Coordinates of N, CA and C in Angstrom, one line a residue:
X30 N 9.7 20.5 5.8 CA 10.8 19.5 5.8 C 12.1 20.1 6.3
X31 N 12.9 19.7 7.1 CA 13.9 19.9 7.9 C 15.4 19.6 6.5
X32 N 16.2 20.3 6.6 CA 16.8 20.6 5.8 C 18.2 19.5 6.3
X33 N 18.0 19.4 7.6 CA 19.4 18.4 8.7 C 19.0 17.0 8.1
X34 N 19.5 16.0 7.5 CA 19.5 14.7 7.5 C 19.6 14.1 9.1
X35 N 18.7 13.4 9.4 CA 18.6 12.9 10.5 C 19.0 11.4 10.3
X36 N 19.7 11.4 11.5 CA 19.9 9.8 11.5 C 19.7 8.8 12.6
X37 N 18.9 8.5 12.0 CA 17.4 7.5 12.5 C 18.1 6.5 13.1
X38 N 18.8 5.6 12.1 CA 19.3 4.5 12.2 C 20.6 4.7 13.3
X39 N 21.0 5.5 13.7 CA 22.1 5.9 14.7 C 21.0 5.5 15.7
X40 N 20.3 6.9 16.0 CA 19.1 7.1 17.1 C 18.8 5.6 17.6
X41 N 18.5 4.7 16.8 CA 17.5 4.0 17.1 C 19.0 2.9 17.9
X42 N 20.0 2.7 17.4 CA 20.7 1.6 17.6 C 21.5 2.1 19.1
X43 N 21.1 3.5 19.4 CA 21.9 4.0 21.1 C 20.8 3.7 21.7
X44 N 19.4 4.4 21.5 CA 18.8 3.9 22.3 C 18.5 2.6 22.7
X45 N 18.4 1.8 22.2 CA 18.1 0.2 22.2 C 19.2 -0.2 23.3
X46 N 20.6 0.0 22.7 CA 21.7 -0.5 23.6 C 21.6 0.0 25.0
X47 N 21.0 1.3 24.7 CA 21.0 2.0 26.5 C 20.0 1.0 27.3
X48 N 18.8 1.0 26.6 CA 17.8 0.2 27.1 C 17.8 -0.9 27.5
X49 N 18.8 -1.9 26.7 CA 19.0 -3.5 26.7 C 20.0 -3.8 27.8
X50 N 21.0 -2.6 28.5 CA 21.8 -2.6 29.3 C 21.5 -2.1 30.7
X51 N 20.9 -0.8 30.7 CA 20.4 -0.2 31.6 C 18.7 -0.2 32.2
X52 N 18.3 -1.0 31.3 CA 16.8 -0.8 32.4 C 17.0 -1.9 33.6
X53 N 16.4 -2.1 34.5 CA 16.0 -2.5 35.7 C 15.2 -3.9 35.1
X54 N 16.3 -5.3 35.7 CA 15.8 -6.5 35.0 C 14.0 -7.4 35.9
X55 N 14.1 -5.8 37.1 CA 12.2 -5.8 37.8 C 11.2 -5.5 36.7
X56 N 11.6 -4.9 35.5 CA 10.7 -4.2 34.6 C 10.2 -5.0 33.8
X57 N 9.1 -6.2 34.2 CA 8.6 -7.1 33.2 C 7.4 -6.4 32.3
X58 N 7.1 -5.2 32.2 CA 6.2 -4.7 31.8 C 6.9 -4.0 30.7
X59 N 7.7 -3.0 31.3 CA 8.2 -2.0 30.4 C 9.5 -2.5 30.3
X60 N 9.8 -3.5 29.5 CA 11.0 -4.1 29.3 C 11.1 -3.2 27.7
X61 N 12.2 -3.5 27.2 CA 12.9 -3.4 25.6 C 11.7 -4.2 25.0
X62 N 11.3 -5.7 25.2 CA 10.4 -6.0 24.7 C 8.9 -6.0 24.3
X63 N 8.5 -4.2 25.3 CA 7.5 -4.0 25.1 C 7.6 -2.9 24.4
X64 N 9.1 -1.8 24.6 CA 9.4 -0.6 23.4 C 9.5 -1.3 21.5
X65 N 9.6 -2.7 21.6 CA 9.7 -3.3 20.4 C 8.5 -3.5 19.9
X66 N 8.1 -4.2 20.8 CA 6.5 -4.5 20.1 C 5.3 -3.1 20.4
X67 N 5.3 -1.6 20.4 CA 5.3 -0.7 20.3 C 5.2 -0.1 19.3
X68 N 7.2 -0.4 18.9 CA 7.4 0.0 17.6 C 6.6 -1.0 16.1
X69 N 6.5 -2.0 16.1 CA 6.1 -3.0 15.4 C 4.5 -2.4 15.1
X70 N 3.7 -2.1 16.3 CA 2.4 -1.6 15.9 C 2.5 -0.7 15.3
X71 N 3.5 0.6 16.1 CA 3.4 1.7 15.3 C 3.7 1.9 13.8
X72 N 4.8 0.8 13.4 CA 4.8 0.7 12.0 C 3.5 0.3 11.3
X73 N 2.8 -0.4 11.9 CA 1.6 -1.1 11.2 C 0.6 -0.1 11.0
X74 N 0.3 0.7 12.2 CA -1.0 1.6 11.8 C -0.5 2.5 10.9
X75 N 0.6 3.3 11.3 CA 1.2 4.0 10.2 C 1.0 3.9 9.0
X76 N 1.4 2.7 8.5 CA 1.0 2.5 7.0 C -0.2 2.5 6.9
X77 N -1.5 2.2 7.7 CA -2.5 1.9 7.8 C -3.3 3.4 7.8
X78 N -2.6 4.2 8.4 CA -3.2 5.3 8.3 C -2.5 6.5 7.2
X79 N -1.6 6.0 6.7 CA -0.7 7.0 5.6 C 0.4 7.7 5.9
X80 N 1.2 7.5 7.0 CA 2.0 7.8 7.5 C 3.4 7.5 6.8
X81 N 4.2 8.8 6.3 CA 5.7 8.1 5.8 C 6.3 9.6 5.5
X82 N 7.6 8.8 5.2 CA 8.5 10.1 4.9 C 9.3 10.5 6.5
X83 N 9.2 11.8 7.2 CA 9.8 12.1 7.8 C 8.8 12.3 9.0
X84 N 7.5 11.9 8.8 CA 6.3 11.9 9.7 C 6.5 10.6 10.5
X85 N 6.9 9.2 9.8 CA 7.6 7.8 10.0 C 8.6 8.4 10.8
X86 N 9.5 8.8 10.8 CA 10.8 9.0 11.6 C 10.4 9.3 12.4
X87 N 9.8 10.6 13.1 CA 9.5 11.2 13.8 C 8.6 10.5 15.1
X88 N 7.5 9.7 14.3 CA 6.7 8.6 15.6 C 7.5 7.9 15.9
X89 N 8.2 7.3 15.1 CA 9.2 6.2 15.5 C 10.0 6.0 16.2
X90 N 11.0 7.5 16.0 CA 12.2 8.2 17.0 C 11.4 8.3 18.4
X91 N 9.8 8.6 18.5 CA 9.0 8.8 19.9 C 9.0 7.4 20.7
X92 N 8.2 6.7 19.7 CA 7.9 5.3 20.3 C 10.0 4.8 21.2
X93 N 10.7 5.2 20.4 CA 11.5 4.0 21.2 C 12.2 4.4 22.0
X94 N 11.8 6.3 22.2 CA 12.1 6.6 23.4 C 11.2 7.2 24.6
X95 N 9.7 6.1 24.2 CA 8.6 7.1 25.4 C 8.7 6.6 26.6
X96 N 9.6 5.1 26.8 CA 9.6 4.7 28.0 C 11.1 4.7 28.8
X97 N 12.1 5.7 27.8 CA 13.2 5.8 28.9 C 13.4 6.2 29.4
X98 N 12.5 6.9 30.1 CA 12.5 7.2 30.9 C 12.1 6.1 32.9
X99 N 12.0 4.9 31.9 CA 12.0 3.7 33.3 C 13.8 3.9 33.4
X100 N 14.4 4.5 33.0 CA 15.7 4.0 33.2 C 16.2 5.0 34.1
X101 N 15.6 6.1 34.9 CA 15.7 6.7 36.0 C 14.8 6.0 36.9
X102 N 13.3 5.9 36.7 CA 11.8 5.5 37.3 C 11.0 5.3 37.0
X103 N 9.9 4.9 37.2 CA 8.8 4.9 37.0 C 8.1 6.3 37.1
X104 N 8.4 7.3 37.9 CA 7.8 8.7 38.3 C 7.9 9.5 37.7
X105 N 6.5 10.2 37.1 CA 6.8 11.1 36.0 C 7.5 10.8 34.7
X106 N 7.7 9.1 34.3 CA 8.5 8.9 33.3 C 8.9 9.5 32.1
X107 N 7.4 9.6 31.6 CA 7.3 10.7 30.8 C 7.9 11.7 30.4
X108 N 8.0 12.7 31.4 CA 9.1 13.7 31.1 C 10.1 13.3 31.5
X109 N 10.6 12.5 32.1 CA 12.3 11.9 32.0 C 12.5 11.5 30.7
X110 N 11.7 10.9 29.9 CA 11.9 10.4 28.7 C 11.6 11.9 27.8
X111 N 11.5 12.7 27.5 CA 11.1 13.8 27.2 C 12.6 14.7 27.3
X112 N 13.0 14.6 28.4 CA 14.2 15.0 29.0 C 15.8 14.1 28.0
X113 N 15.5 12.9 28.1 CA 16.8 12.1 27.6 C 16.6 12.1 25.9
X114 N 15.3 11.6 25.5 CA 15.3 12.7 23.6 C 16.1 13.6 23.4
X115 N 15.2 14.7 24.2 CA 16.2 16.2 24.1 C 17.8 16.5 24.4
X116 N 18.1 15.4 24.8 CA 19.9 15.6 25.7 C 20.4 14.7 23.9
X117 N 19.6 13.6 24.0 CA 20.7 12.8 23.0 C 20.3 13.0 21.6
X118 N 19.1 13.2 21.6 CA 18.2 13.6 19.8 C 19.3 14.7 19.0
X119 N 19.8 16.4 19.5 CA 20.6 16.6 18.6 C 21.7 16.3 18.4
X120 N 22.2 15.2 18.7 CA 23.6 14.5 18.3 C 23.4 13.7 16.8
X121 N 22.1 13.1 16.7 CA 21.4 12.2 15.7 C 21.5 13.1 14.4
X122 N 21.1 14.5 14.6 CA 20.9 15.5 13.5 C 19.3 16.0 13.6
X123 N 18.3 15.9 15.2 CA 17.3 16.1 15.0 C 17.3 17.7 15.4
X124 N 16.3 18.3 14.7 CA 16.0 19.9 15.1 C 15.1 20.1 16.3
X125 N 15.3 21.4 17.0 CA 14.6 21.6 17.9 C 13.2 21.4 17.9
X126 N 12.7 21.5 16.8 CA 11.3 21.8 16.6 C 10.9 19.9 15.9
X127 N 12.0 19.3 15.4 CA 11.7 18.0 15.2 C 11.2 17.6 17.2
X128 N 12.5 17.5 17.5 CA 12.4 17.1 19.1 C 10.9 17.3 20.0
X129 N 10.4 18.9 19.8 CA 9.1 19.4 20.4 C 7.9 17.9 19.8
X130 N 8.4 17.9 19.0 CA 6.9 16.9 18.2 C 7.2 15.6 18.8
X131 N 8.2 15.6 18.7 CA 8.7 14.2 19.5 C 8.2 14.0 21.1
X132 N 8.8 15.3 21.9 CA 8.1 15.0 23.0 C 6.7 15.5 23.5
X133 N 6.3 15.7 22.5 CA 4.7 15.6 22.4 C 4.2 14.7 22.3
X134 N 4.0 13.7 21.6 CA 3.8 12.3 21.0 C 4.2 11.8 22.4
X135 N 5.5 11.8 23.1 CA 5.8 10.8 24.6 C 4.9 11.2 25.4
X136 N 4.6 12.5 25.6 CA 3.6 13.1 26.8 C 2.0 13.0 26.8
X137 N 2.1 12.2 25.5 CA 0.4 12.0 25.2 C 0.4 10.6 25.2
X138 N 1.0 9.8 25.8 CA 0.6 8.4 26.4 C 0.8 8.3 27.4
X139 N 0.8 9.6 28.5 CA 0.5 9.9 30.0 C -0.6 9.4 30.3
X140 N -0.8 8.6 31.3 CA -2.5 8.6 31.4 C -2.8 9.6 32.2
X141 N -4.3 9.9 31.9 CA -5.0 9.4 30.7 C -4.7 10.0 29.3
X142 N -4.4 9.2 28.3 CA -4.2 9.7 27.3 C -4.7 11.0 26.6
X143 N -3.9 11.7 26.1 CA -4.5 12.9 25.1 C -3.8 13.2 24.1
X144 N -4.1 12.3 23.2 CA -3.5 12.9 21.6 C -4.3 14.0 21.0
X145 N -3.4 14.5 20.2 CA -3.6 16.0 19.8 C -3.4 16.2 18.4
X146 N -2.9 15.3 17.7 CA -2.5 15.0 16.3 C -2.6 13.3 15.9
X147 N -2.6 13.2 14.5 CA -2.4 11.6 14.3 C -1.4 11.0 14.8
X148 N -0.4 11.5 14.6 CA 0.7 11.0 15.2 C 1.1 10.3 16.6
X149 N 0.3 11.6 17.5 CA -0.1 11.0 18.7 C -1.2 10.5 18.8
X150 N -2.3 10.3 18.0 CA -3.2 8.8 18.3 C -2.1 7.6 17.9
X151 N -1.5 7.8 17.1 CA -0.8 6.6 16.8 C 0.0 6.1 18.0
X152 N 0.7 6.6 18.4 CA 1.5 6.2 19.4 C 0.7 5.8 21.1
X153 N -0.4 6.5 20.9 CA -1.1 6.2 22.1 C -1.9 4.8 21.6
X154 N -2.4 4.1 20.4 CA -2.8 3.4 20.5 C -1.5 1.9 20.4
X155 N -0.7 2.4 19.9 CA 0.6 1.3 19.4 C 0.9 1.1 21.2
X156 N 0.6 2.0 22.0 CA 1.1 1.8 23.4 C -0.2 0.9 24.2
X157 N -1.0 1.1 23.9 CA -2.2 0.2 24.4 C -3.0 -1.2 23.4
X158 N -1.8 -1.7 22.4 CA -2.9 -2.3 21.4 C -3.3 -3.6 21.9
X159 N -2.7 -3.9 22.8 CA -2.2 -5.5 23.6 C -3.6 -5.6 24.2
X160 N -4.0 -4.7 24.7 CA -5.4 -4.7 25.4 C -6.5 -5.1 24.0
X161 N -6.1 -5.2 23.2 CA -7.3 -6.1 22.3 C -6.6 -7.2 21.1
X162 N -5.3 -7.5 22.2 CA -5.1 -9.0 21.2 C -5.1 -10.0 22.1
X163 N -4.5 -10.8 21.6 CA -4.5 -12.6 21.7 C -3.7 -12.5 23.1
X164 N -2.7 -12.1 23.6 CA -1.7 -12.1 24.3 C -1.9 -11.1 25.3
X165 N -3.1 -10.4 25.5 CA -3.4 -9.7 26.9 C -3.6 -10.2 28.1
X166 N -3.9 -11.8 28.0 CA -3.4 -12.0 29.6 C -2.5 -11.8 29.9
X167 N -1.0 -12.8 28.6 CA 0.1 -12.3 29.3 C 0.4 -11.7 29.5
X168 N 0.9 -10.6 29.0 CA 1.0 -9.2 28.9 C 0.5 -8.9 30.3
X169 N -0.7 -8.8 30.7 CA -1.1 -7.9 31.6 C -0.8 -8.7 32.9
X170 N -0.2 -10.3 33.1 CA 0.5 -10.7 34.2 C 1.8 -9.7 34.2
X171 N 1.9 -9.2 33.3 CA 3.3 -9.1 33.3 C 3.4 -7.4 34.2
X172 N 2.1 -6.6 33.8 CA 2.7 -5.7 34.7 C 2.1 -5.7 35.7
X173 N 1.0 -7.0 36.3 CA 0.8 -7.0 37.9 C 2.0 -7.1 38.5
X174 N 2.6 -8.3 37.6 CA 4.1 -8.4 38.2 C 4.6 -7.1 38.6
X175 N 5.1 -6.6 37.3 CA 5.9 -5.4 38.0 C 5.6 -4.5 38.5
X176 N 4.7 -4.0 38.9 CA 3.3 -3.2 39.5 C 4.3 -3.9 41.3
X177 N 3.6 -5.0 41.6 CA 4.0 -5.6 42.8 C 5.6 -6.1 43.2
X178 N 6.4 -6.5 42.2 CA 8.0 -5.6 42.8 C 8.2 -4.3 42.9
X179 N 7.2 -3.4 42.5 CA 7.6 -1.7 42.7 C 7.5 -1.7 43.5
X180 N 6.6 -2.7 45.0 CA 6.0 -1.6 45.8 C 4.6 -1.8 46.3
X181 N 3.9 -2.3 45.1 CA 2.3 -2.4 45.1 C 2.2 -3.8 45.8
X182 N 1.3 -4.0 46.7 CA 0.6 -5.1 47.0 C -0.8 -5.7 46.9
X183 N -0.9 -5.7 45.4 CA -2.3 -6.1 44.8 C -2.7 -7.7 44.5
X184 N -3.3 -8.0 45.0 CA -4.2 -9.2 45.0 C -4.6 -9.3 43.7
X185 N -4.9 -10.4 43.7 CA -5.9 -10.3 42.3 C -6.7 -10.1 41.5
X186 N -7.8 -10.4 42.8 CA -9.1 -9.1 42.4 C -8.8 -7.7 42.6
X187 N -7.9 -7.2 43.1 CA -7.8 -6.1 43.3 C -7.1 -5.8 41.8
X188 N -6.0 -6.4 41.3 CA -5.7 -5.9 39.8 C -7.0 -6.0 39.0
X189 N -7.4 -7.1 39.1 CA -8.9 -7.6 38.0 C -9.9 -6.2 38.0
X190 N -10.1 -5.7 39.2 CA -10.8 -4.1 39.6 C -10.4 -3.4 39.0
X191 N -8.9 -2.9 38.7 CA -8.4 -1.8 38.2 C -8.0 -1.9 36.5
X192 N -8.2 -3.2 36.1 CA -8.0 -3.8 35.0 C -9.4 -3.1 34.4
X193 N -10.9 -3.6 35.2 CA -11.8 -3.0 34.7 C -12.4 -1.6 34.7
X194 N -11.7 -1.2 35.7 CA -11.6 0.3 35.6 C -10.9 1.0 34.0
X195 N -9.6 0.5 33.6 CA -8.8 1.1 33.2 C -9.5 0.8 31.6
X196 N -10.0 -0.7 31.6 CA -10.7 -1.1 30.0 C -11.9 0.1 29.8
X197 N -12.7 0.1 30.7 CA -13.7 1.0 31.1 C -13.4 2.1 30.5
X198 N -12.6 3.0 30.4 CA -12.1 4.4 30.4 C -11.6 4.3 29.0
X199 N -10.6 3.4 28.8 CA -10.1 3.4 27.1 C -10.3 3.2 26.0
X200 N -10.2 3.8 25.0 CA -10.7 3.7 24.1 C -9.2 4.2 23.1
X201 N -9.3 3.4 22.0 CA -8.6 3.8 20.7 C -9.0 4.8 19.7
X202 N -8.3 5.5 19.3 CA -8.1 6.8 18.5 C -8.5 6.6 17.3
X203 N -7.4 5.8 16.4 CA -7.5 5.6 15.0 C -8.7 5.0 14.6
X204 N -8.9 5.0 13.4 CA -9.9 4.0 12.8 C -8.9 2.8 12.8
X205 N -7.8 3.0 12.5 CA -7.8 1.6 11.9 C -7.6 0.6 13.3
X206 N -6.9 1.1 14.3 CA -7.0 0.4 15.9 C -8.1 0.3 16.3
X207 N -9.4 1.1 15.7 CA -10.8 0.6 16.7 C -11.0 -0.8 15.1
X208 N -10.6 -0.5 14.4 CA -11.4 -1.6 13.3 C -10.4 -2.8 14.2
X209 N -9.2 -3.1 14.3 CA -8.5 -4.5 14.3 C -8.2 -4.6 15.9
X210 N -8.9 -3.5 17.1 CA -8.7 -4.1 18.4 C -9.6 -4.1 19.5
X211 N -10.7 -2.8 18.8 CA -11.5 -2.6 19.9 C -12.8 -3.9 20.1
X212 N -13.3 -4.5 19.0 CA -14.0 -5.6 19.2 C -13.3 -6.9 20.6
X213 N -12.2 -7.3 20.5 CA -11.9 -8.0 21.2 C -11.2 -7.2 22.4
X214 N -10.6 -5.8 22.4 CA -10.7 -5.2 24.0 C -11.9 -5.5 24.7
X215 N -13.3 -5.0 24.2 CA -14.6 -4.9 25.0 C -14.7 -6.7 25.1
X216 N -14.5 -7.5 24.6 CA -14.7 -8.9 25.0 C -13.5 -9.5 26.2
X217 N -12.7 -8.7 26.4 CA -11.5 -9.0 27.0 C -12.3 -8.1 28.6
X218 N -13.2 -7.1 28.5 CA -13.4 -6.1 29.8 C -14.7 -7.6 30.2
X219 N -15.5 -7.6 29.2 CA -16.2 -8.7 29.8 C -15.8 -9.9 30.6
X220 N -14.9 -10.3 29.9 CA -14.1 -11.7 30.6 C -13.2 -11.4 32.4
X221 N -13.0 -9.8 32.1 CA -12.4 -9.5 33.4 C -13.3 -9.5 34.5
X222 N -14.4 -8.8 33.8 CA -15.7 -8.2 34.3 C -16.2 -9.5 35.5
X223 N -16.4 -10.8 34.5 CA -17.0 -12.0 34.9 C -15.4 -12.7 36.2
X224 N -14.4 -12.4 36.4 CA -14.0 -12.8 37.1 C -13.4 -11.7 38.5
X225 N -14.4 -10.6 38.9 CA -14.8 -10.2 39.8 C -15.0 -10.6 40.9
X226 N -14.7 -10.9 42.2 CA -15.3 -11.7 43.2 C -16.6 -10.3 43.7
X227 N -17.5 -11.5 44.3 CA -18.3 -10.5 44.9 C -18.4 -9.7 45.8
X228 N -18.7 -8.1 45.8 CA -18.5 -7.6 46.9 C -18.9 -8.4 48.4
X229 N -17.7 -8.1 49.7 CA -19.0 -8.2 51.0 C -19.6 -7.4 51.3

């Protein structure tokens, strides 16, 4: 246990405001409103999996800052986000070695994912949970969208392709994310599956 009182509740209210101001209003994917609903899962497995105390702070302080790194790019975000923790985290009161854990947890929802602790299964699945709820179509219009103002020129079979590629490959960590998402991800790859056009 770290002996510095950290302050979470600081942390959490700069980053948001940086976020809510400064991201790129092209980013229908990785908006603020997908670092929220993020955090929202991540609180849920957490409890789910026994997570609390300063172990809670710690994924949480990760989750709300694994994607600000959109606020330079898309490239390598990861460690840009990795990078802006570490610049503004010891102002909050976080320690060097809190921060390391921190950007561990961001660098393990690189794809392809590699968690290395609970913490980062947590966060890697809190970042993919949408792929087995109710709201994954929209959701996933949302980053053909921004996928294709980056840059990309994808069709729709051609997203639907890489949709089934990507379902194909993933898989959730926790028990408690394979108990409450993986049943309806694998029903979600089939539905993609079935709207494949046929090769010529």
């Amino acid at each position: 246990m770290s002996d510095a009182v950290i302050n979470f509740e600081g942390a959490r209210e700069f980053i948001r405001q940086k976020l809510s101001t400064e991201l790129s209003p092209k980013l229908s994917y990785h908006s603020l409103v997908h670092i929220l609903d993020v955090y929202n899962i991540a609180e849920k497995l957490a409890e789910m999996e026994g997570v609390k105390g300063e172990e809670l702070t710690l994924l949480l302080t990760a989750v709300l800052f694994h994607d600000s790194g959109f606020l330079v790019g898309p490239k390598e975000h990861e460690k840009i986000s990795c990078q802006i923790a570490k610049e503004f985290l010891p102002g909050f009161g976080y320690s060097a070695g809190q921060i390391e854990r921190i950007e561990g947890m961001i660098m393990a929802t690189r794809m392809p994912q590699t968690p290395l602790n609970l913490l980062e299964e947590i966060i890697c699945d809190a970042d993919l949970d949408y792929l087995g709820r109710d709201d994954f179509w929209t959701i996933g219009h949302k980053l053909f969208t921004e996928l294709n103002s980056n840059g990309s020129t994808l069709n729709e079979n051609d997203w639907n392709k890489q949709q089934v590629s990507f379902l194909e490959k993933h898989h959730y960590f926790t028990k408690s994310a394979i108990q409450m998402r993986k049943a309806k991800k694998d029903h979600h790859l089939e539905m993609v599956r079935s709207k494949l056009l046929p090769e010529s």
